[in-house]
C-alpha positions in Angstrom: -6.5 64.1 72.8 -9.2 63.9 75.5 -6.9 61.7 77.6 -4.2 64.4 77.4 -6.7 67.0 78.5 -7.7 64.8 81.5 -4.0 64.2 82.4 -3.3 67.9 82.1 -6.4 68.8 84.2 -5.4 66.3 86.8 -1.9 67.8 87.1 -3.4 71.3 87.2 -5.7 70.4 90.1 -2.8 68.7 92.0 -0.6 71.8 91.6 -3.6 73.9 92.8 -4.0 71.8 95.9 -0.3 71.7 96.5 0.0 75.5 96.3 -2.9 75.9 98.7 -1.4 73.4 101.2 2.1 74.7 100.8 2.3 78.4 100.5 5.6 78.4 98.6 6.6 80.8 95.9 7.7 78.0 93.5 4.3 76.3 93.7 2.6 79.4 92.8 4.9 80.0 89.8 4.3 76.4 88.6 0.5 76.8 88.9 0.7 80.1 87.0 2.7 78.5 84.2 0.3 75.6 84.0 -2.7 78.0 83.6 -1.0 80.3 81.0 0.6 77.5 78.9 -2.7 76.3 77.2 -3.7 79.8 76.4 -0.3 80.5 74.8 -0.5 77.3 72.8 -3.9 78.1 71.6 -2.8 81.6 70.4 0.4 80.2 68.8 -1.3 77.6 66.8 -4.1 79.9 65.7 -1.2 81.9 64.1 0.5 78.8 62.7 -2.7 77.5 61.1 -2.9 80.5 58.8 0.8 80.2 57.8 0.8 76.5 56.6 0.3 75.7 52.9 -0.9 72.3 51.8 -1.1 71.6 48.0 -2.2 68.5 46.2 -1.1 67.6 42.7 -1.0 64.6 40.3 1.9 63.4 38.1 -0.5 63.3 35.1 -4.2 63.7 34.6 -4.7 61.0 31.9 -3.8 57.3 32.5 -4.5 54.0 31.1 -6.5 51.4 33.1 -4.4 49.5 35.6 -1.3 51.7 35.2 0.0 53.3 38.4 0.2 57.0 38.9 1.3 59.3 41.7 -0.7 61.7 44.0 1.6 64.1 45.8 0.7 66.4 48.8 3.1 69.2 49.6 3.2 70.6 53.2 5.0 73.9 53.8 5.5 75.7 57.1 6.3 79.3 56.8 6.7 80.0 60.5 9.7 79.6 62.9 7.7 77.1 65.1 7.7 73.4 64.3 4.4 71.5 64.0 4.5 68.2 65.9 1.6 66.5 64.1 -0.7 67.1 61.0 -3.4 64.7 60.1 -4.9 64.9 56.7 -7.9 62.9 55.4 -7.7 62.2 51.7 -10.9 61.0 50.0 -11.0 59.3 46.6 -13.5 57.6 44.4 -14.3 56.5 40.8 -17.1 58.7 39.5 -19.0 55.6 38.5 -19.3 54.7 42.2 -21.3 56.9 44.7 -19.3 56.6 47.9 -15.8 58.1 48.7 -13.1 56.0 50.2 -10.7 57.6 52.6 -7.0 57.5 53.6 -5.5 59.3 56.6 -2.0 60.7 56.4 0.0 61.8 59.4 3.2 64.0 59.3 5.1 66.7 61.1 6.9 69.8 60.0 10.1 71.5 61.1 10.4 75.2 61.5 10.5 76.8 58.1 10.3 73.3 56.7 8.6 71.5 53.9 7.7 67.9 53.2 6.0 66.0 50.4 4.0 62.7 50.7 3.6 60.7 47.5 1.0 57.9 47.1 0.9 55.5 44.2 -2.6 54.9 42.9 -4.2 52.8 40.2 -7.7 52.0 38.9 -8.8 48.7 37.4 -11.8 50.4 35.8 -12.2 53.2 33.4 -13.8 56.5 34.2 -13.0 59.8 36.0 -11.2 59.3 39.4 -11.7 62.1 41.8 -9.3 63.0 44.8 -10.1 65.6 47.4 -8.8 66.8 50.7 -11.6 66.4 53.2 -10.0 67.3 56.5 -6.7 69.0 57.8 -6.0 69.0 61.5 -3.1 70.5 63.3 -2.2 69.5 66.9 -0.2 71.5 69.5 2.9 70.4 71.3 0.8 68.9 74.2 -2.0 67.6 72.0 -4.5 69.6 74.0 -6.1 71.4 71.1 -6.9 70.4 67.5 -7.0 73.2 64.9 -8.9 72.7 61.6 -7.7 74.1 58.4 -10.0 74.5 55.4 -9.1 73.2 52.0 -11.2 72.8 48.9 -8.6 71.2 46.7 -9.6 68.3 44.4 -8.2 66.8 41.3 -9.7 64.6 38.7 -7.8 62.0 36.7 -9.2 60.4 33.5 -8.7 56.6 33.3 -8.8 55.4 29.7 -9.5 51.9 28.4 -6.7 49.7 27.1 -6.5 49.3 23.4 -6.7 45.7 22.3 -5.9 44.7 18.7 -8.3 42.1 17.4 -6.9 40.0 14.5 -10.2 38.3 13.6 -12.3 40.5 11.2 -15.4 41.8 13.2 -16.4 44.4 10.7 -17.4 43.9 7.2 -16.9 46.8 4.8 -20.3 48.4 4.1 -20.6 49.6 0.5 -24.2 50.6 0.7 -23.4 54.1 2.1 -22.3 56.8 -0.3 -19.6 58.9 1.3 -16.3 60.4 0.5 -13.6 57.9 1.5 -10.1 57.0 0.7 -11.0 53.3 0.8 -12.6 51.6 -2.2 -14.2 48.2 -2.7 -12.0 45.5 -4.2 -14.9 43.3 -5.2 -17.4 45.7 -6.7 -17.4 48.8 -9.0 -19.2 52.0 -8.3 -19.7 55.6 -9.6 -16.7 57.4 -8.2 -14.6 58.7 -11.2 -11.6 59.5 -9.0 -10.8 55.9 -8.6 -10.5 53.5 -11.5 -11.8 49.9 -10.6 -11.0 48.2 -14.0 -11.6 48.0 -17.7 -14.0 45.6 -19.4 -15.5 45.2 -22.9 -18.6 47.2 -23.8 -21.9 45.7 -23.0 -25.4 46.7 -24.1 -26.8 49.5 -21.8 -23.4 50.9 -20.8 -23.1 54.7 -20.7 -21.3 56.3 -23.6 -19.4 58.7 -21.3 -17.6 55.7 -19.8 -16.0 54.5 -23.0 -12.2 54.5 -22.8 -11.7 55.9 -26.4 -7.9 55.6 -26.5 -7.8 52.0 -25.3 -10.8 51.2 -27.6 -8.9 52.3 -30.6 -5.9 50.1 -29.6 -8.0 47.1 -28.9 -10.2 47.7 -31.9 -13.4 47.3 -29.8 -15.2 49.4 -27.3 -13.8 49.3 -23.7 -15.7 50.6 -20.7 -14.0 52.2 -17.6 -15.3 50.9 -14.3 -15.2 53.4 -11.5 -14.4 52.7 -7.9 -17.0 52.3 -5.1 -16.1 54.2 -1.9 -16.7 52.3 1.4 -17.2 53.8 4.8 -14.8 53.2 7.7 -16.8 51.3 10.3 -15.5 50.9 13.8 -16.4 48.3 16.4 -16.6 49.8 19.9 -17.0 47.4 22.9 -17.9 49.2 26.2 -17.4 47.6 29.7 -19.6 49.3 32.3 -19.0 46.7 35.1 -18.2 48.3 38.5 -17.4 47.2 42.0 -17.4 49.0 45.3 -13.5 49.2 45.5 -12.4 50.8 42.2 -9.2 52.5 43.2 -6.2 51.1 45.1 -4.1 53.6 47.0 -0.8 53.0 48.7 1.9 55.2 50.2 
């Protein structure tokens, strides 16, 4: 853009000298056009800047680790003037990391036109991935001026860990905790009358309220009801907090 300004300034100075040396009407008109044109471009794009909408969205906000997802940025021009160039700087990071990475997108817009840029992203690590628009810059037809447009848009995508089924038993049923459960021990009896563990003959010291009277009459000996022993549902959780500097891959 600085080079374009230097070239334009050089042409303007040349036309000024030419109009002084040659007092011709056409040279004066050309000089006047070169002086007024940047002012008109500046006013025009100040108007255009306020009539351009840029919206960022994601296909979904919850994804599994390593699975691709889409980040889409929509550009809409509400004016009758085309925009030759728009530069957008998109920043992204995994919230476990401290630094943002950036990607620059360049596009143009027709009069009353719209365009959408879609990028495929993925993360090899779990966590919250954040995307935000850092800079939006519009350039005029001669690339003499750069117009900034503010945007506070950001989205966050949750990356969940993959679920792996482990065939080997890592958890042993714990029967030492008395809880309400739908699981009962298959090797030991307990005190939960809602589940019948088994029937056995009477032994000295057994409680009288556990005698199975109907079965005792049929067997002609005292039979004792053994109640079930509820076991708690233990879960093994393995967390991987390993991180690297580059956590997200982003590609158009």
